[in-house]
Amino acid sequence: GQNIDQPTEMTATEGAIVQINCTYQTSGFNGLFWYQQHAGEAPTFLSYNVLDGLEEKGRFSSFLSRSKGYSYLLLKELQMKDSASYLCAVSDSNYQLIWGAGTKLIIKP
Amino acid sequence: GAVVSQHPSWVICKSGTSVKIECRSLDFQATTMFWYRQFPKQSLMLMATSNEGSKATYEQGVEKDKFLINHASLTLSTLTVTSAHPEDSSFYICSARLRENTEAFFGQGTRLTVV
């Protein structure tokens, strides 16, 4: 079957750095997406990786290793507004998005 | 990025009634839209894929007669929850992609409460 694993919850301090991991086992791979979802709102797109390596976008970076079935989202200079759930999604061989359960990130002052 | 608009944002209805949720792609044509349901503290669950001009493709376990999907044009898909019951209370979200391997853009979501 298809499976995506993320930690359920993480806690970090304002101004610090946090890394949210995602491992996947899917039938085929056509890219990995990270989304941010604040409580009660729809997800918003953060990043897309299809080749191995690091993609940097401001305070957020996303890394992919296809051979390991592994990705992480790195958030730097954490702000209180970064408190949200972070969803990892993989596009499989049929381009269907397979969603992880999400990681709830709690930022403390 | 592309804009997907969903309406209404929240709705309260009585048990046994039907509720229609609209999803519009405002600045692009979406031949395919997706309907998700999300329960508290859980991930997105794909309910069905809505195809313009043809029948929707439902995921296993989703009752097609209860969740009616119509994709009448390239910019509009609707989800109708028929004979709603309290267990149908959830957050319903639609999304659309410009092309097969691009990011999904989401509507604002609809919070449905059935009393």
Short mmCIF file of N, CA and C in Angstrom, two decimals, chain B:
data_model
loop_
_atom_site.label_atom_id
_atom_site.label_comp_id
_atom_site.label_asym_id
_atom_site.label_seq_id
_atom_site.Cartn_x
_atom_site.Cartn_y
_atom_site.Cartn_z
N GLY B 1 -0.43 32.95 -7.43
CA GLY B 1 -0.92 31.64 -7.79
C GLY B 1 -2.38 31.66 -8.19
N ALA B 2 -2.83 30.52 -8.68
CA ALA B 2 -4.22 30.40 -9.10
C ALA B 2 -5.16 30.51 -7.91
N VAL B 3 -6.38 30.93 -8.18
CA VAL B 3 -7.36 31.14 -7.11
C VAL B 3 -8.53 30.19 -7.26
N VAL B 4 -8.84 29.53 -6.15
CA VAL B 4 -10.01 28.66 -6.09
C VAL B 4 -10.92 29.20 -5.00
N SER B 5 -12.15 29.44 -5.34
CA SER B 5 -13.10 30.01 -4.39
C SER B 5 -14.16 28.98 -4.02
N GLN B 6 -14.41 28.85 -2.74
CA GLN B 6 -15.39 27.86 -2.26
C GLN B 6 -16.45 28.58 -1.44
N HIS B 7 -17.68 28.16 -1.62
CA HIS B 7 -18.79 28.83 -0.94
C HIS B 7 -19.87 27.83 -0.58
N PRO B 8 -20.49 27.88 0.59
CA PRO B 8 -20.22 28.85 1.66
C PRO B 8 -19.02 28.44 2.52
N SER B 9 -18.59 29.34 3.38
CA SER B 9 -17.47 29.04 4.28
C SER B 9 -17.95 28.18 5.44
N TRP B 10 -19.17 28.38 5.85
CA TRP B 10 -19.72 27.54 6.91
C TRP B 10 -21.22 27.45 6.72
N VAL B 11 -21.77 26.36 7.17
CA VAL B 11 -23.22 26.16 7.06
C VAL B 11 -23.68 25.24 8.18
N ILE B 12 -24.83 25.59 8.73
CA ILE B 12 -25.49 24.76 9.73
C ILE B 12 -26.82 24.32 9.13
N CYS B 13 -27.09 23.03 9.16
CA CYS B 13 -28.34 22.56 8.59
C CYS B 13 -28.97 21.52 9.51
N LYS B 14 -30.24 21.31 9.29
CA LYS B 14 -30.96 20.31 10.09
C LYS B 14 -30.76 18.92 9.51
N SER B 15 -30.78 17.95 10.36
CA SER B 15 -30.64 16.57 9.93
C SER B 15 -31.73 16.23 8.93
N GLY B 16 -31.34 15.58 7.84
CA GLY B 16 -32.30 15.18 6.82
C GLY B 16 -32.38 16.12 5.64
N THR B 17 -31.82 17.30 5.77
CA THR B 17 -31.82 18.26 4.66
C THR B 17 -30.57 18.08 3.81
N SER B 18 -30.55 18.78 2.67
CA SER B 18 -29.40 18.70 1.76
C SER B 18 -28.67 20.02 1.71
N VAL B 19 -27.39 19.94 1.49
CA VAL B 19 -26.54 21.14 1.44
C VAL B 19 -25.67 21.09 0.20
N LYS B 20 -25.61 22.22 -0.51
CA LYS B 20 -24.78 22.30 -1.71
C LYS B 20 -23.58 23.20 -1.45
N ILE B 21 -22.41 22.73 -1.84
CA ILE B 21 -21.18 23.50 -1.71
C ILE B 21 -20.62 23.73 -3.10
N GLU B 22 -20.25 24.99 -3.38
CA GLU B 22 -19.72 25.33 -4.70
C GLU B 22 -18.22 25.55 -4.66
N CYS B 23 -17.56 25.16 -5.72
CA CYS B 23 -16.12 25.36 -5.86
C CYS B 23 -15.86 25.93 -7.24
N ARG B 24 -15.23 27.10 -7.28
CA ARG B 24 -14.97 27.77 -8.55
C ARG B 24 -13.49 28.06 -8.73
N SER B 25 -12.98 27.81 -9.91
CA SER B 25 -11.63 28.24 -10.26
C SER B 25 -11.79 29.60 -10.92
N LEU B 26 -11.20 30.64 -10.32
CA LEU B 26 -11.49 32.01 -10.74
C LEU B 26 -10.65 32.48 -11.91
N ASP B 27 -9.45 32.01 -12.05
CA ASP B 27 -8.58 32.54 -13.11
C ASP B 27 -7.94 31.46 -13.96
N PHE B 28 -8.52 30.26 -13.93
CA PHE B 28 -8.02 29.21 -14.80
C PHE B 28 -9.13 28.19 -15.01
N GLN B 29 -8.97 27.38 -16.03
CA GLN B 29 -9.96 26.35 -16.31
C GLN B 29 -9.49 25.03 -15.71
N ALA B 30 -10.34 24.44 -14.93
CA ALA B 30 -9.99 23.21 -14.22
C ALA B 30 -10.83 22.06 -14.75
N THR B 31 -10.22 21.22 -15.57
CA THR B 31 -10.95 20.06 -16.06
C THR B 31 -11.17 19.05 -14.94
N THR B 32 -10.33 19.13 -13.94
CA THR B 32 -10.45 18.21 -12.81
C THR B 32 -10.39 18.97 -11.50
N MET B 33 -11.33 18.68 -10.62
CA MET B 33 -11.30 19.23 -9.27
C MET B 33 -11.41 18.09 -8.29
N PHE B 34 -10.97 18.32 -7.09
CA PHE B 34 -10.93 17.28 -6.07
C PHE B 34 -11.71 17.74 -4.84
N TRP B 35 -12.44 16.81 -4.25
CA TRP B 35 -13.18 17.10 -3.03
C TRP B 35 -12.61 16.27 -1.90
N TYR B 36 -12.31 16.99 -0.79
CA TYR B 36 -11.73 16.36 0.38
C TYR B 36 -12.65 16.58 1.57
N ARG B 37 -12.49 15.70 2.55
CA ARG B 37 -13.16 15.87 3.83
C ARG B 37 -12.06 15.76 4.89
N GLN B 38 -12.17 16.59 5.90
CA GLN B 38 -11.17 16.56 6.96
C GLN B 38 -11.85 16.64 8.31
N PHE B 39 -11.66 15.61 9.12
CA PHE B 39 -12.17 15.61 10.49
C PHE B 39 -11.12 16.23 11.39
N PRO B 40 -11.53 16.72 12.55
CA PRO B 40 -10.58 17.40 13.45
C PRO B 40 -9.33 16.56 13.74
N LYS B 41 -8.21 17.21 13.63
CA LYS B 41 -6.90 16.61 13.94
C LYS B 41 -6.56 15.43 13.03
N GLN B 42 -7.21 15.36 11.89
CA GLN B 42 -6.90 14.30 10.92
C GLN B 42 -6.47 14.91 9.60
N SER B 43 -5.92 14.07 8.75
CA SER B 43 -5.44 14.57 7.47
C SER B 43 -6.57 14.70 6.46
N LEU B 44 -6.24 15.20 5.31
CA LEU B 44 -7.21 15.30 4.23
C LEU B 44 -7.56 13.92 3.71
N MET B 45 -8.84 13.69 3.51
CA MET B 45 -9.29 12.42 2.94
C MET B 45 -9.96 12.72 1.61
N LEU B 46 -9.38 12.20 0.54
CA LEU B 46 -9.98 12.41 -0.78
C LEU B 46 -11.30 11.67 -0.87
N MET B 47 -12.34 12.42 -1.23
CA MET B 47 -13.66 11.82 -1.38
C MET B 47 -13.90 11.40 -2.83
N ALA B 48 -13.59 12.35 -3.73
CA ALA B 48 -13.90 12.08 -5.13
C ALA B 48 -13.14 13.03 -6.02
N THR B 49 -12.97 12.61 -7.25
CA THR B 49 -12.37 13.45 -8.28
C THR B 49 -13.48 13.85 -9.24
N SER B 50 -13.62 15.15 -9.41
CA SER B 50 -14.70 15.68 -10.23
C SER B 50 -14.18 16.01 -11.62
N ASN B 51 -14.77 15.42 -12.63
CA ASN B 51 -14.32 15.60 -14.01
C ASN B 51 -15.37 16.38 -14.81
N GLU B 52 -14.93 17.44 -15.47
CA GLU B 52 -15.84 18.27 -16.24
C GLU B 52 -16.50 17.47 -17.35
N GLY B 53 -17.82 17.51 -17.36
CA GLY B 53 -18.58 16.87 -18.42
C GLY B 53 -18.75 15.37 -18.28
N SER B 54 -18.29 14.80 -17.19
CA SER B 54 -18.47 13.36 -17.00
C SER B 54 -18.70 13.06 -15.53
N LYS B 55 -18.93 11.81 -15.24
CA LYS B 55 -19.23 11.42 -13.86
C LYS B 55 -17.99 11.52 -12.98
N ALA B 56 -18.24 11.82 -11.73
CA ALA B 56 -17.14 11.89 -10.77
C ALA B 56 -16.63 10.49 -10.44
N THR B 57 -15.38 10.44 -10.06
CA THR B 57 -14.76 9.20 -9.61
C THR B 57 -14.68 9.22 -8.11
N TYR B 58 -15.37 8.30 -7.45
CA TYR B 58 -15.44 8.29 -6.00
C TYR B 58 -14.41 7.33 -5.40
N GLU B 59 -13.87 7.72 -4.26
CA GLU B 59 -12.97 6.84 -3.53
C GLU B 59 -13.76 5.74 -2.84
N GLN B 60 -13.07 4.67 -2.55
CA GLN B 60 -13.72 3.54 -1.89
C GLN B 60 -14.30 3.97 -0.55
N GLY B 61 -15.53 3.56 -0.32
CA GLY B 61 -16.18 3.87 0.94
C GLY B 61 -16.98 5.15 0.93
N VAL B 62 -16.89 5.93 -0.13
CA VAL B 62 -17.66 7.18 -0.24
C VAL B 62 -18.94 6.90 -1.02
N GLU B 63 -20.08 7.21 -0.42
CA GLU B 63 -21.37 6.92 -1.05
C GLU B 63 -21.68 7.95 -2.12
N LYS B 64 -21.69 7.54 -3.37
CA LYS B 64 -21.92 8.47 -4.46
C LYS B 64 -23.35 9.02 -4.48
N ASP B 65 -24.29 8.25 -3.92
CA ASP B 65 -25.67 8.74 -3.89
C ASP B 65 -25.89 9.74 -2.76
N LYS B 66 -24.99 9.75 -1.82
CA LYS B 66 -25.11 10.69 -0.71
C LYS B 66 -24.34 11.98 -1.00
N PHE B 67 -23.21 11.83 -1.62
CA PHE B 67 -22.36 12.98 -1.96
C PHE B 67 -22.38 13.15 -3.48
N LEU B 68 -23.32 13.98 -3.92
CA LEU B 68 -23.51 14.19 -5.35
C LEU B 68 -22.56 15.26 -5.86
N ILE B 69 -21.84 14.93 -6.90
CA ILE B 69 -20.88 15.88 -7.47
C ILE B 69 -21.26 16.17 -8.91
N ASN B 70 -21.27 17.46 -9.22
CA ASN B 70 -21.57 17.91 -10.56
C ASN B 70 -20.49 18.88 -11.02
N HIS B 71 -19.95 18.63 -12.19
CA HIS B 71 -18.89 19.49 -12.73
C HIS B 71 -19.36 19.99 -14.09
N ALA B 72 -20.25 20.97 -14.01
CA ALA B 72 -20.98 21.39 -15.21
C ALA B 72 -20.15 22.24 -16.17
N SER B 73 -19.12 22.89 -15.65
CA SER B 73 -18.30 23.74 -16.52
C SER B 73 -16.85 23.63 -16.10
N LEU B 74 -15.99 24.25 -16.87
CA LEU B 74 -14.55 24.17 -16.58
C LEU B 74 -14.15 25.00 -15.37
N THR B 75 -15.07 25.76 -14.80
CA THR B 75 -14.73 26.59 -13.66
C THR B 75 -15.60 26.32 -12.44
N LEU B 76 -16.51 25.36 -12.51
CA LEU B 76 -17.43 25.15 -11.39
C LEU B 76 -17.68 23.67 -11.13
N SER B 77 -17.48 23.29 -9.88
CA SER B 77 -17.87 21.96 -9.42
C SER B 77 -18.70 22.14 -8.16
N THR B 78 -19.71 21.31 -7.99
CA THR B 78 -20.53 21.39 -6.78
C THR B 78 -20.59 20.04 -6.10
N LEU B 79 -20.63 20.10 -4.77
CA LEU B 79 -20.80 18.91 -3.95
C LEU B 79 -22.09 19.10 -3.16
N THR B 80 -23.02 18.17 -3.30
CA THR B 80 -24.26 18.22 -2.54
C THR B 80 -24.28 17.06 -1.56
N VAL B 81 -24.39 17.41 -0.29
CA VAL B 81 -24.52 16.40 0.75
C VAL B 81 -26.03 16.18 0.94
N THR B 82 -26.52 15.03 0.54
CA THR B 82 -27.96 14.77 0.59
C THR B 82 -28.34 14.09 1.91
N SER B 83 -29.52 14.42 2.39
CA SER B 83 -30.02 13.83 3.62
C SER B 83 -28.93 13.81 4.69
N ALA B 84 -28.46 14.99 4.99
CA ALA B 84 -27.31 15.10 5.91
C ALA B 84 -27.66 14.61 7.31
N HIS B 85 -26.66 14.00 7.95
CA HIS B 85 -26.79 13.55 9.33
C HIS B 85 -25.64 14.12 10.14
N PRO B 86 -25.78 14.13 11.45
CA PRO B 86 -24.71 14.71 12.29
C PRO B 86 -23.32 14.15 12.00
N GLU B 87 -23.24 12.88 11.63
CA GLU B 87 -21.92 12.30 11.35
C GLU B 87 -21.30 12.84 10.06
N ASP B 88 -22.09 13.59 9.28
CA ASP B 88 -21.54 14.23 8.08
C ASP B 88 -20.89 15.56 8.42
N SER B 89 -21.05 16.00 9.64
CA SER B 89 -20.42 17.25 10.06
C SER B 89 -18.92 17.13 9.90
N SER B 90 -18.34 18.06 9.16
CA SER B 90 -16.91 17.98 8.87
C SER B 90 -16.48 19.24 8.13
N PHE B 91 -15.21 19.29 7.80
CA PHE B 91 -14.64 20.38 7.00
C PHE B 91 -14.46 19.83 5.59
N TYR B 92 -15.14 20.42 4.63
CA TYR B 92 -15.07 19.96 3.24
C TYR B 92 -14.24 20.96 2.44
N ILE B 93 -13.28 20.46 1.70
CA ILE B 93 -12.37 21.33 0.95
C ILE B 93 -12.27 20.85 -0.49
N CYS B 94 -12.31 21.81 -1.41
CA CYS B 94 -12.10 21.46 -2.81
C CYS B 94 -10.73 21.97 -3.25
N SER B 95 -10.20 21.36 -4.29
CA SER B 95 -8.94 21.83 -4.84
C SER B 95 -8.90 21.58 -6.34
N ALA B 96 -7.99 22.26 -6.99
CA ALA B 96 -7.81 22.09 -8.43
C ALA B 96 -6.34 22.28 -8.75
N ARG B 97 -5.91 21.64 -9.82
CA ARG B 97 -4.54 21.77 -10.28
C ARG B 97 -4.55 22.27 -11.71
N LEU B 98 -3.57 23.09 -12.03
CA LEU B 98 -3.46 23.62 -13.39
C LEU B 98 -3.13 22.49 -14.36
N ARG B 99 -2.17 21.69 -13.98
CA ARG B 99 -1.77 20.54 -14.78
C ARG B 99 -1.52 19.38 -13.83
N GLU B 100 -1.28 18.23 -14.40
CA GLU B 100 -1.19 17.02 -13.59
C GLU B 100 -0.14 17.11 -12.49
N ASN B 101 1.00 17.66 -12.79
CA ASN B 101 2.07 17.62 -11.80
C ASN B 101 2.44 19.00 -11.28
N THR B 102 1.42 19.78 -11.02
CA THR B 102 1.65 21.07 -10.38
C THR B 102 0.95 21.06 -9.03
N GLU B 103 1.21 22.10 -8.25
CA GLU B 103 0.62 22.13 -6.93
C GLU B 103 -0.89 22.26 -7.01
N ALA B 104 -1.53 21.78 -5.95
CA ALA B 104 -2.98 21.92 -5.84
C ALA B 104 -3.31 23.24 -5.16
N PHE B 105 -4.29 23.93 -5.70
CA PHE B 105 -4.79 25.15 -5.07
C PHE B 105 -6.11 24.82 -4.40
N PHE B 106 -6.25 25.28 -3.18
CA PHE B 106 -7.41 24.91 -2.39
C PHE B 106 -8.41 26.05 -2.25
N GLY B 107 -9.68 25.67 -2.19
CA GLY B 107 -10.69 26.62 -1.79
C GLY B 107 -10.56 26.86 -0.29
N GLN B 108 -11.38 27.77 0.20
CA GLN B 108 -11.26 28.17 1.61
C GLN B 108 -11.80 27.10 2.57
N GLY B 109 -12.53 26.14 2.02
CA GLY B 109 -13.12 25.12 2.87
C GLY B 109 -14.51 25.50 3.34
N THR B 110 -15.32 24.50 3.63
CA THR B 110 -16.67 24.71 4.15
C THR B 110 -16.83 23.89 5.42
N ARG B 111 -17.16 24.59 6.48
CA ARG B 111 -17.40 23.90 7.76
C ARG B 111 -18.88 23.56 7.82
N LEU B 112 -19.22 22.28 7.73
CA LEU B 112 -20.61 21.84 7.77
C LEU B 112 -20.93 21.27 9.14
N THR B 113 -21.98 21.80 9.73
CA THR B 113 -22.48 21.29 11.00
C THR B 113 -23.92 20.87 10.81
N VAL B 114 -24.20 19.61 11.08
CA VAL B 114 -25.56 19.09 10.94
C VAL B 114 -26.12 18.87 12.35
N VAL B 115 -27.24 19.53 12.61
CA VAL B 115 -27.82 19.45 13.96
C VAL B 115 -29.13 18.66 13.96
#
